[in-house]
Coordinates of C-alpha atoms in Angstrom, one line a residue:
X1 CA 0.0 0.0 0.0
X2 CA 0.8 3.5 -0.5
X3 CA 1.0 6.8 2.3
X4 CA 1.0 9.8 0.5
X5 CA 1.0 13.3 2.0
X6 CA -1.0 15.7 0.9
X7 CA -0.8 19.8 1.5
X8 CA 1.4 18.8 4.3
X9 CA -1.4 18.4 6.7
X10 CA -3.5 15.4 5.2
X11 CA -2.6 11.4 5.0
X12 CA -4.4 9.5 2.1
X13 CA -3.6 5.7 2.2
X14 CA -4.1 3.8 -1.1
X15 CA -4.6 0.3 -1.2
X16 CA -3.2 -1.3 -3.7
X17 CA -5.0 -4.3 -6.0
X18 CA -4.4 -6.7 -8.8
X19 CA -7.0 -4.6 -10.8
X20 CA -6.8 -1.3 -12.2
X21 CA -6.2 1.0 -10.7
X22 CA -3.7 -0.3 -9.0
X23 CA -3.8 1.8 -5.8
X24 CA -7.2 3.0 -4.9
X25 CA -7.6 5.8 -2.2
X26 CA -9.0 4.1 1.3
X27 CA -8.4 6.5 4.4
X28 CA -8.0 9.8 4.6
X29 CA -6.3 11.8 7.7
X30 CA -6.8 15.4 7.8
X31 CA -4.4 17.1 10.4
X32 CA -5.2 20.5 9.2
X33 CA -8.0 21.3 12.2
X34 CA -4.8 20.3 13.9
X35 CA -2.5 23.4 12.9
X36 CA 0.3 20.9 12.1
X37 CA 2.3 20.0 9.2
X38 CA 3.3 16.2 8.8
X39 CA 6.6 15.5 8.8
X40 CA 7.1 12.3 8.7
X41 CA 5.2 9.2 8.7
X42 CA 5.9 5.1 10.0
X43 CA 3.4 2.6 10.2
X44 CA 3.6 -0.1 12.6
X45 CA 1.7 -2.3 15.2
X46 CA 2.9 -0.2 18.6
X47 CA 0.3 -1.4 20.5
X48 CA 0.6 -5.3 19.6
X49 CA -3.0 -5.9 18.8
X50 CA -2.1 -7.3 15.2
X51 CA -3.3 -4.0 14.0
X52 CA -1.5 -1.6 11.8
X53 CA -1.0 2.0 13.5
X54 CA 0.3 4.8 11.9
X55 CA 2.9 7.7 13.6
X56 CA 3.1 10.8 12.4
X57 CA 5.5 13.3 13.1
X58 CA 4.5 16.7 12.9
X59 CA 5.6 20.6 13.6
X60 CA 3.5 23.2 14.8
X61 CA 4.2 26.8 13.0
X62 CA 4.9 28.3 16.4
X63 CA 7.9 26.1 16.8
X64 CA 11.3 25.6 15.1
X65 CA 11.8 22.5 13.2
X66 CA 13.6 21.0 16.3
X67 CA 10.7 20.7 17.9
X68 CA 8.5 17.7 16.3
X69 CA 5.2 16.1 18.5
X70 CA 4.0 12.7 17.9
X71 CA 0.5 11.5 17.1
X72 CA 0.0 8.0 17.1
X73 CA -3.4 6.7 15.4
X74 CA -4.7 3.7 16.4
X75 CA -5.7 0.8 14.0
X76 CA -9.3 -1.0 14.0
X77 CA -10.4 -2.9 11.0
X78 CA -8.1 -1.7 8.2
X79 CA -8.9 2.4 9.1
X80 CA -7.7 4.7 11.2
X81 CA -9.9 7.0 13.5
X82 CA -9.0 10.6 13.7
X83 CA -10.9 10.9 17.2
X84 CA -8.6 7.4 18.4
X85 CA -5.3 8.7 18.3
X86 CA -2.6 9.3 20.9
X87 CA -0.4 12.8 21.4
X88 CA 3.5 11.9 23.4
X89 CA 3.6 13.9 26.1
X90 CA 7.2 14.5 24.7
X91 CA 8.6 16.4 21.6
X92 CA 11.4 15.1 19.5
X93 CA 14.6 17.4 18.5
X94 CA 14.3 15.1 15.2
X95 CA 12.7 12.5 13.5
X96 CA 12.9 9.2 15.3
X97 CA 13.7 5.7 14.7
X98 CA 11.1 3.1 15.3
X99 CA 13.1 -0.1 16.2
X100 CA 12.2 -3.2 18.7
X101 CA 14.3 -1.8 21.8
X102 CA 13.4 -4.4 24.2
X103 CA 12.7 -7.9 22.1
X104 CA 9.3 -7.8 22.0
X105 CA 8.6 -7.3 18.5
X106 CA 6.2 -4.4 19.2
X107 CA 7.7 -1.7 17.6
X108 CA 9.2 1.1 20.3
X109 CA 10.4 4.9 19.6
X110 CA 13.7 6.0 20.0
X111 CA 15.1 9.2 19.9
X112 CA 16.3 12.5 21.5
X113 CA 13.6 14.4 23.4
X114 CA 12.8 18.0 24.6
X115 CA 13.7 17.5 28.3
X116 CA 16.9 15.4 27.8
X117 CA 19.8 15.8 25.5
X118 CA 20.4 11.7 25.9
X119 CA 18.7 9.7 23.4
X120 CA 14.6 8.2 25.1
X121 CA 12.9 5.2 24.3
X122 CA 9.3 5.2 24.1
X123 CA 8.5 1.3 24.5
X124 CA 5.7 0.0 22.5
X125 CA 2.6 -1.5 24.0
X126 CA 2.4 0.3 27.5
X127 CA 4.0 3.3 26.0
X128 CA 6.2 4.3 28.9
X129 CA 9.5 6.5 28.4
X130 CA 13.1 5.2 29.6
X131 CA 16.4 6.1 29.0
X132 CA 17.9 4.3 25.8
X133 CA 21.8 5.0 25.5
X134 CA 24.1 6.4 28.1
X135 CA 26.4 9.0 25.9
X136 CA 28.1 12.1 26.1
X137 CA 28.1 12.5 22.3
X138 CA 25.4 14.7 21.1
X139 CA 23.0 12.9 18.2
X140 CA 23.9 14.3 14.5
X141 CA 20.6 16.1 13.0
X142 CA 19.5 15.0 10.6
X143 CA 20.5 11.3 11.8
X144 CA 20.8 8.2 9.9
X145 CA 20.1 5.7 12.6
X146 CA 19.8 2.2 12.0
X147 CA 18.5 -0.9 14.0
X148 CA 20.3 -3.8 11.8
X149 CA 22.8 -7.0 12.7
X150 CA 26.3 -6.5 11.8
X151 CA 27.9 -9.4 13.4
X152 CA 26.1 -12.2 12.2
X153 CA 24.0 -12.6 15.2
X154 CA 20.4 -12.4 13.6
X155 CA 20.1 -10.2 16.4
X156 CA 19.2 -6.4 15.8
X157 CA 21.4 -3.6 17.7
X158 CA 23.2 -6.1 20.1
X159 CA 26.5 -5.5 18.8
X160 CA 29.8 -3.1 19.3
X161 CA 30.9 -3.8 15.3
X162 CA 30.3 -0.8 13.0
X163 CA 29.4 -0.2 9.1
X164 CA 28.8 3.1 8.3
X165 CA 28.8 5.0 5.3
X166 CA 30.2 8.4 4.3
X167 CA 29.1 10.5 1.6
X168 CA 29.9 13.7 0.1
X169 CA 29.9 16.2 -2.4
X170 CA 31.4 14.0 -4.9
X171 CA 32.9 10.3 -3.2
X172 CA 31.2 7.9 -1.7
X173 CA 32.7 5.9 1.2
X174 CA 32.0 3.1 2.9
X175 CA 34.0 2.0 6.2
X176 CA 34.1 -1.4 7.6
X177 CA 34.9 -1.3 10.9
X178 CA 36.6 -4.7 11.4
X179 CA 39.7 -3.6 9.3
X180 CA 39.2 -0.2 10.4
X181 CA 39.4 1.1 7.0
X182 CA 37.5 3.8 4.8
X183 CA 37.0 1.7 1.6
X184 CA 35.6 4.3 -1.7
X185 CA 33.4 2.6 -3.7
X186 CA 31.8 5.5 -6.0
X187 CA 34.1 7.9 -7.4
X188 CA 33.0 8.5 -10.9
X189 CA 30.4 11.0 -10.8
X190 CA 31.4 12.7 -14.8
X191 CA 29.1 11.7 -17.3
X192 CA 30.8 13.0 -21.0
X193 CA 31.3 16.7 -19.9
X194 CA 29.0 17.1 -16.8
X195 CA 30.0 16.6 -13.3
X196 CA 27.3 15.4 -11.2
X197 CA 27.6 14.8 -7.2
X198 CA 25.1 14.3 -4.1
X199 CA 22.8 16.9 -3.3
X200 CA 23.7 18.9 -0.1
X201 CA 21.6 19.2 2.7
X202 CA 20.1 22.6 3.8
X203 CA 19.8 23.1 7.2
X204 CA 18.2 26.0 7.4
X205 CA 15.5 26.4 10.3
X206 CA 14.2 29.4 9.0
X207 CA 13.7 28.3 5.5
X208 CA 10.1 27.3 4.4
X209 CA 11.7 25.1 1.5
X210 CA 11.4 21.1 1.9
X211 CA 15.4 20.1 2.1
X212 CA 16.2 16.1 1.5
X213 CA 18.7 14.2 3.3
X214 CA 21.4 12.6 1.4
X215 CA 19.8 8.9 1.5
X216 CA 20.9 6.1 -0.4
X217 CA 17.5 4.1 -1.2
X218 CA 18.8 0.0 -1.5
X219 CA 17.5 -2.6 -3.8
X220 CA 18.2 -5.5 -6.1
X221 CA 17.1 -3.9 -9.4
X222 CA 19.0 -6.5 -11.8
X223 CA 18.3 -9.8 -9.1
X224 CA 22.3 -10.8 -9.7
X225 CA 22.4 -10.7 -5.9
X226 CA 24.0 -8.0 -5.3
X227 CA 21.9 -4.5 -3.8
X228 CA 22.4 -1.9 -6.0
X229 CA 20.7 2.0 -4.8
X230 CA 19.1 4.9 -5.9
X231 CA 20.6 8.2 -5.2
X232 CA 19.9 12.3 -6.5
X233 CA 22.6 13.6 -8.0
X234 CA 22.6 17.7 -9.2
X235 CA 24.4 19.0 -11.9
X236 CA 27.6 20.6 -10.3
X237 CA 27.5 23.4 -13.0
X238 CA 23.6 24.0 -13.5
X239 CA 20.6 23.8 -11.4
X240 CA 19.3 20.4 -12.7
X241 CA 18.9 17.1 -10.2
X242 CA 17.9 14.1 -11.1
X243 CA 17.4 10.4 -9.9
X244 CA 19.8 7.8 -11.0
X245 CA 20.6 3.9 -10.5
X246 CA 23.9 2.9 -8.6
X247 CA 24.6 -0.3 -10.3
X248 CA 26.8 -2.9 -8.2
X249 CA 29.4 -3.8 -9.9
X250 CA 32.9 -5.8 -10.0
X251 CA 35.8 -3.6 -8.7
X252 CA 38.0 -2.0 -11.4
X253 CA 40.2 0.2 -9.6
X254 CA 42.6 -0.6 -6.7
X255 CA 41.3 1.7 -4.1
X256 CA 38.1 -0.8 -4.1
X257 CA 40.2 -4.1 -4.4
X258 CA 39.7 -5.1 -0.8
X259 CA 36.3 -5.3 -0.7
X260 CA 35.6 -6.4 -4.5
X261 CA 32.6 -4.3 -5.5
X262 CA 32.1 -1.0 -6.1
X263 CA 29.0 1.1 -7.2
X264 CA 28.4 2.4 -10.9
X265 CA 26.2 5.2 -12.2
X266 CA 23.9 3.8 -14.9
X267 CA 23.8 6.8 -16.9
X268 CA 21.9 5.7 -19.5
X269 CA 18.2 4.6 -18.3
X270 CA 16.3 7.0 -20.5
X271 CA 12.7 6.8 -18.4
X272 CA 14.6 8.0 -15.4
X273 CA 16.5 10.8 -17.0
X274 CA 13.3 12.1 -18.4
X275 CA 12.2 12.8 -14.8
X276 CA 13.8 16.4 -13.9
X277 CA 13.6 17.7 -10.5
X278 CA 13.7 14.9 -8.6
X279 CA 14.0 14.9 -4.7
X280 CA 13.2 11.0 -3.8
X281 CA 13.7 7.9 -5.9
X282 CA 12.9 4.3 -4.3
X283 CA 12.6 0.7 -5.0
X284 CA 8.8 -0.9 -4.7
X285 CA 7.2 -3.9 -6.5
X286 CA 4.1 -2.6 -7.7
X287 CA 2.9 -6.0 -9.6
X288 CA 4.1 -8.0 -7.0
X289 CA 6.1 -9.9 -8.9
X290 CA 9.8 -9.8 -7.1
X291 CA 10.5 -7.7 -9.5
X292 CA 11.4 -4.3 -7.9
X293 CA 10.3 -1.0 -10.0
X294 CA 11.2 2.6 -9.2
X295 CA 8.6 5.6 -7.5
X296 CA 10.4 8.9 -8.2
X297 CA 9.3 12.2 -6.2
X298 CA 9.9 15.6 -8.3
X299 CA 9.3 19.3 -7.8
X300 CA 6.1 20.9 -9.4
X301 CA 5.0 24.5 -10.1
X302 CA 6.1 25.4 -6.6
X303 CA 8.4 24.2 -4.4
X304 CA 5.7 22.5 -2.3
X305 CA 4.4 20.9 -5.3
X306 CA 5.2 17.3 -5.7
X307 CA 4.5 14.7 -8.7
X308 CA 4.7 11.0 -7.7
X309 CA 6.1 8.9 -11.1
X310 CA 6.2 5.0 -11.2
X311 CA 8.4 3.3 -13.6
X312 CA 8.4 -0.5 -13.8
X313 CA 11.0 -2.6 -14.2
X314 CA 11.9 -3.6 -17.7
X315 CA 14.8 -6.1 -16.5
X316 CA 15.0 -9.0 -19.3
X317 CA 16.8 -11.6 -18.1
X318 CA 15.1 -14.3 -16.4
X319 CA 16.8 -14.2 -13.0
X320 CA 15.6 -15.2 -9.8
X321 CA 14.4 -14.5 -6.6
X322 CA 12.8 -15.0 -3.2
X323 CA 11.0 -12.6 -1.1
X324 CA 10.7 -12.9 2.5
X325 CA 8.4 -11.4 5.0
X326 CA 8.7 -11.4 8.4
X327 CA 5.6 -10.7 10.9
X328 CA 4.8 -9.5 14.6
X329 CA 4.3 -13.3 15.7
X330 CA 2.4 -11.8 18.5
X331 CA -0.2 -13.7 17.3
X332 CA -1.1 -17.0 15.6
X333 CA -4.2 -19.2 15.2
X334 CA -6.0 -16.9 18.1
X335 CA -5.6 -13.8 16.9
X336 CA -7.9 -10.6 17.0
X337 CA -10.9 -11.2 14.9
X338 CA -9.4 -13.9 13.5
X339 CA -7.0 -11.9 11.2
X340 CA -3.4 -13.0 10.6
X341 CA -1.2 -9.5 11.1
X342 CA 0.2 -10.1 7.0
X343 CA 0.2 -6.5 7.0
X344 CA 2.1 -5.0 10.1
X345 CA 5.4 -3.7 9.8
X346 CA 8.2 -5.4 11.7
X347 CA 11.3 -3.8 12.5
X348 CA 14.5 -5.9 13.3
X349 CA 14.2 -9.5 11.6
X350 CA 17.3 -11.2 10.2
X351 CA 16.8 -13.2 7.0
X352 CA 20.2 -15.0 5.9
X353 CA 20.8 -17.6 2.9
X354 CA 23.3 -20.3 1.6
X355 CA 23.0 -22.3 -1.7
X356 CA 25.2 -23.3 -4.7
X357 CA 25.3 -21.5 -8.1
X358 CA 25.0 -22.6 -11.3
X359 CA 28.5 -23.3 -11.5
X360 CA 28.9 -24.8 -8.2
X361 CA 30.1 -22.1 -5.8
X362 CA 29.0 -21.3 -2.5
X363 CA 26.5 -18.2 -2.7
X364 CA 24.9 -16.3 -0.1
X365 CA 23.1 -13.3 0.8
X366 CA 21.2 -11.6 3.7
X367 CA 19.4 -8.3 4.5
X368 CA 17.8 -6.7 7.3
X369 CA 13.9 -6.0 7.6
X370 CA 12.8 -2.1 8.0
X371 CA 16.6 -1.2 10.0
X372 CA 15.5 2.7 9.0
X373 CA 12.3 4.7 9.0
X374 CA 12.8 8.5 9.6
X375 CA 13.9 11.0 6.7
X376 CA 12.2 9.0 4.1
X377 CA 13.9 5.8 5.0
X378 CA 11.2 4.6 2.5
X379 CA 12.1 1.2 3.3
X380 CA 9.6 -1.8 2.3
X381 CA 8.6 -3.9 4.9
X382 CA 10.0 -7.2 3.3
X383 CA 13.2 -7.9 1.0
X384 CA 13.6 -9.3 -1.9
X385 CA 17.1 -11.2 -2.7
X386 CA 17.8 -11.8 -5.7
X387 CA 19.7 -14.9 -7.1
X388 CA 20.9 -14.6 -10.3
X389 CA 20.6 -16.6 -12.5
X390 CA 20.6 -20.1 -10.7
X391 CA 17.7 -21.9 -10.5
X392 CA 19.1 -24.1 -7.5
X393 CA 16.5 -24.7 -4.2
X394 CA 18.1 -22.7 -1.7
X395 CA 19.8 -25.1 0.5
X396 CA 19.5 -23.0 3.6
X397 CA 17.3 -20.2 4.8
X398 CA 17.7 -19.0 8.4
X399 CA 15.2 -16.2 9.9
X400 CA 16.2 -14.2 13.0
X401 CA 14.4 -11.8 15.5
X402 CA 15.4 -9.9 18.1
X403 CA 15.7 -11.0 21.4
X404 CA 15.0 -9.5 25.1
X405 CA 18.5 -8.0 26.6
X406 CA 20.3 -10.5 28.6
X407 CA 18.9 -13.5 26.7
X408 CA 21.6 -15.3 25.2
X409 CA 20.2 -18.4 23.0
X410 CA 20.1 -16.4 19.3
X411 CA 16.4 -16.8 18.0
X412 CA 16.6 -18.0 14.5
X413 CA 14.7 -21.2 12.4
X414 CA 16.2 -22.5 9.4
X415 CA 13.9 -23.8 6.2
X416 CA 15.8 -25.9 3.8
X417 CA 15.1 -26.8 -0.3
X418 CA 13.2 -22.9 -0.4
X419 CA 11.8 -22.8 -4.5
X420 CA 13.3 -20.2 -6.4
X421 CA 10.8 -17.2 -7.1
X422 CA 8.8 -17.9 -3.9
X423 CA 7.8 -15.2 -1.6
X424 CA 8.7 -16.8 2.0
X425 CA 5.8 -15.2 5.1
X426 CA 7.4 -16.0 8.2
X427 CA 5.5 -16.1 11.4
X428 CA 7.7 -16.3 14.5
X429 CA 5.2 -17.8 17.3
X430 CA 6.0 -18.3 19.8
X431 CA 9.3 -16.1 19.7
X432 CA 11.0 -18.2 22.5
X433 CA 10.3 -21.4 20.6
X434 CA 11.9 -21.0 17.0
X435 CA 11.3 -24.9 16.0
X436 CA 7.4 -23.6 16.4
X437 CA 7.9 -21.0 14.0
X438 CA 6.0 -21.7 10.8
X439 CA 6.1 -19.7 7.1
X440 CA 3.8 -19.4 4.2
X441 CA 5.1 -20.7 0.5
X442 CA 4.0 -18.7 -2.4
X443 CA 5.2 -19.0 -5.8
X444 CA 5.7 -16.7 -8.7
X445 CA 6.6 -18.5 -11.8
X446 CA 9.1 -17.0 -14.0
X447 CA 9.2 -16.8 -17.8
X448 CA 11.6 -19.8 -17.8
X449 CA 8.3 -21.8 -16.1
X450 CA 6.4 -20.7 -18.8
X451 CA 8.2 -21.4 -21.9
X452 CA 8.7 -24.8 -21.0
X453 CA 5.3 -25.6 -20.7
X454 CA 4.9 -24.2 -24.2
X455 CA 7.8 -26.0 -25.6
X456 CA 6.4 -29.5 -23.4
X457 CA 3.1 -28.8 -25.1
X458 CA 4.6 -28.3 -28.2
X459 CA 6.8 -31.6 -27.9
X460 CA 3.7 -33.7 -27.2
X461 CA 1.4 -32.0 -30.3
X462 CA 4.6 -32.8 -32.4
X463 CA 4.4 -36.3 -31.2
X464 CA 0.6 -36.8 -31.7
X465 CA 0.9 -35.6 -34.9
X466 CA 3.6 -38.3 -35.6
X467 CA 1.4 -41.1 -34.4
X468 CA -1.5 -40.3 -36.3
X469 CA 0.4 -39.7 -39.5
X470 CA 2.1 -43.1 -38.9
X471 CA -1.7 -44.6 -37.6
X472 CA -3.0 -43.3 -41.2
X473 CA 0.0 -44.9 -43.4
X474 CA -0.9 -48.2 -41.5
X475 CA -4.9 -48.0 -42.0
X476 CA -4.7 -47.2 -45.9
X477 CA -1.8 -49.7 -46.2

């Protein structure tokens, strides 16, 4: 489904269908009796009933932009009430980061507030306030937080390993910390004549003007395995930005050679080049296919104009995929009215990967479910991972949650012989008893599926053919 903002003080959720349209307009939100402007917005279940809430951040025009009060809007059968909402009786210096805090897997709020310059966690469920990080270092606005597994864990957050990323005018960095080492993996940023680099962020609290973070929007557009991003770049000698793929490829140049990929600008998709202006390009699968397409966000007339574009994803070869989707698992057979949470948003899981390729090396992947959601994270809430162009089960699958502090036993299940081109729905109940955990098989069958059915079909009209030619010859003989 989709949240769009409109006017800056209305939510319209569309829900998307097989039929056209694709994304029909269901619940509308108007904040503006409110006197706020939307800032941000995360859906999630935060109070565990298996329903999907929605946070908004917003700003009041008698404070600065450091200043942002949270409404929460409580779920009931697939709408939202604006009477059934919840205000914090805190403010936020910045947007914050819904992650699962304390293992629970109800989404809690983290972030710096108005009466503490230490970062607050608002837990989900009874929605009381404790500290979150004991630090003297004062939080970077805007922040870039994340809530993923670095050390292999399949544990969220629990971890003093580091991966960040550094980007500027015109490099892009990536350090790992483990060989404490800043590792370039996008230099390149001329395209014949023109020079192109990231767009800078204003911080300007006085300015009325919308201002973008640098974000890096990450997705597996060619399904080769490797995730590949979405970035604006500006024209360093005009006034022109636009939204362009960052293709992951082999490393070419020594600086790289450590880590063996590097990032590539595919200058040359045409449908994305027509789109001037743009602020905000990410990945979604519209036709639910595993295939992921593009939504770009551009400037209008006016600066608060916007223009939502979709452009779908032309990508030929027939590679392969799975997509995996972790729930709550706050609920199972019994839950409310019956309705299995497929559409609440679940910060933290782990999904992880082994199999053997086509030519008979060892292959794997993994990727972290929703690890950011404020300064249009726009992340999806499941992953796709692509797998080139083997056609191989996938010998191993593993699926891991986050687990209460102090526990030490990891919580993760393995599935073995997953079908390529399935979409994996994983429900971790209970969360303390992985081997309970069960999952949902659909598949989506490639072209590959399809021709052979043509070309079996074919074989066996070829063959009927044959016998009745040959059953003739023998009756007039």
């Amino acid at each position: 489904d989709l949240f769009v903002l409109r006017g800056g003080n209305e939510l319209v959720i569309f829900l998307a269908d097989q039929k056209e349209p694709y994304f029909k307009p269901r619940v509308k939100l108007p904040m503006k009796s409110l006197g706020v402007t939307i800032t941000s917005v995360v859906p999630g279940d935060y109070d565990g009933d298996s329903q999907m809430d929605v946070l908004l951040t917003t700003q009041a025009p008698s404070h600065g932009k450091d200043e942002l009060s949270v409404f929460i809007f409580w779920g009931h059968n697939q709408t939202l009430d604006l009477n059934h909402k919840t205000m914090l009786n805190k403010t936020f210096h910045d947007e914050p980061l819904v992650m699962d805090f304390n293992g629970d897997l109800i989404p809690d709020v983290f972030g710096v507030t108005s009466d503490s310059s230490k970062p607050q966690i608002l837990l989900g469920g009874n929605l009381s306030w404790h500290p979150a990080l004991e630090t003297q270092s004062k939080m970077y606005i805007p922040h870039s937080h994340a809530f993923i597994d670095l050390n292999n864990d399949f544990t969220a957050g629990n971890t003093s390993n580091c991966f960040f990323l550094l980007v500027s005018g015109c490099s892009f960095f990536v350090l790992f910390c483990f060989i404490l080492q800043w590792i370039p993996v996008l230099q390149d940023f001329r395209n014949k004549d023109t020079v192109w680099g990231f767009v800078p962020y204003q911080n300007d609290k006085s300015s009325t003007e919308i201002s973008f973070p640098i974000t890096l929007h990450i997705g597996d557009y060619n399904m080769d395995g490797y995730p590949d991003a979405l970035a604006i770049l500006k024209n360093t000698s005009g006034s022109n930005q636009q939204a362009f793929l960052l293709e992951n490829v082999p490393c070419n140049n020594i600086s790289c050679k450590s880590v063996r990929r590097m990032f590539k600008v595919f200058w040359e998709l045409s449908d994305l080049n027509q789109i001037k202006d743009a602020v905000v390009a990410t990945f979604f699968d519209i036709y639910e296919d595993g295939i992921l397409d593009i939504i770009v966000l551009s400037k209008g007339y006016s600066n608060k104009d916007f223009a939502i574009h979709t452009l779908k994803n032309n990508f030929e070869a027939d590679a392969y995929f799975v997509k995996v989707i972790v729930l709550s698992g706050l609920c199972s057979n019994d839950c409310p009215r019956k309705i299995t949470p497929f559409g609440v948003n679940q910060p933290g899981p782990y999904i992880m990967y082994t199999t053997v390729d086509a030519n008979g090396y060892l292959k794997n992947g993994s990727a972290g479910q929703l690890s950011q959601s404020a300064h249009y994270a726009l992340q999806l809430p499941y992953n796709v991972l692509g797998l080139g162009r083997s056609a191989n089960f996938l010998d191993h699958l593993y699926v891991g949650i986050p687990r209460p502090l102090g526990e030490k036993s990891i919580r993760k299940q393995e599935w073995t012989a997953i079908i390529p081109n399935s979409q994996l729905i994983v429900i971790p109940y209970p969360h303390n008893v992985p081997r309970s955990w069960s999952a949902k098989l659909y598949l989506t069958p490639s072209n590959i599926v399809l021709l052979t059915a043509i070309a079996l079909i074919g074989v066996c009209v070829f063959i009927l053919a044959i016998i009745g030619i040959l059953h003739w010859q023998e009756k007039v003989s």
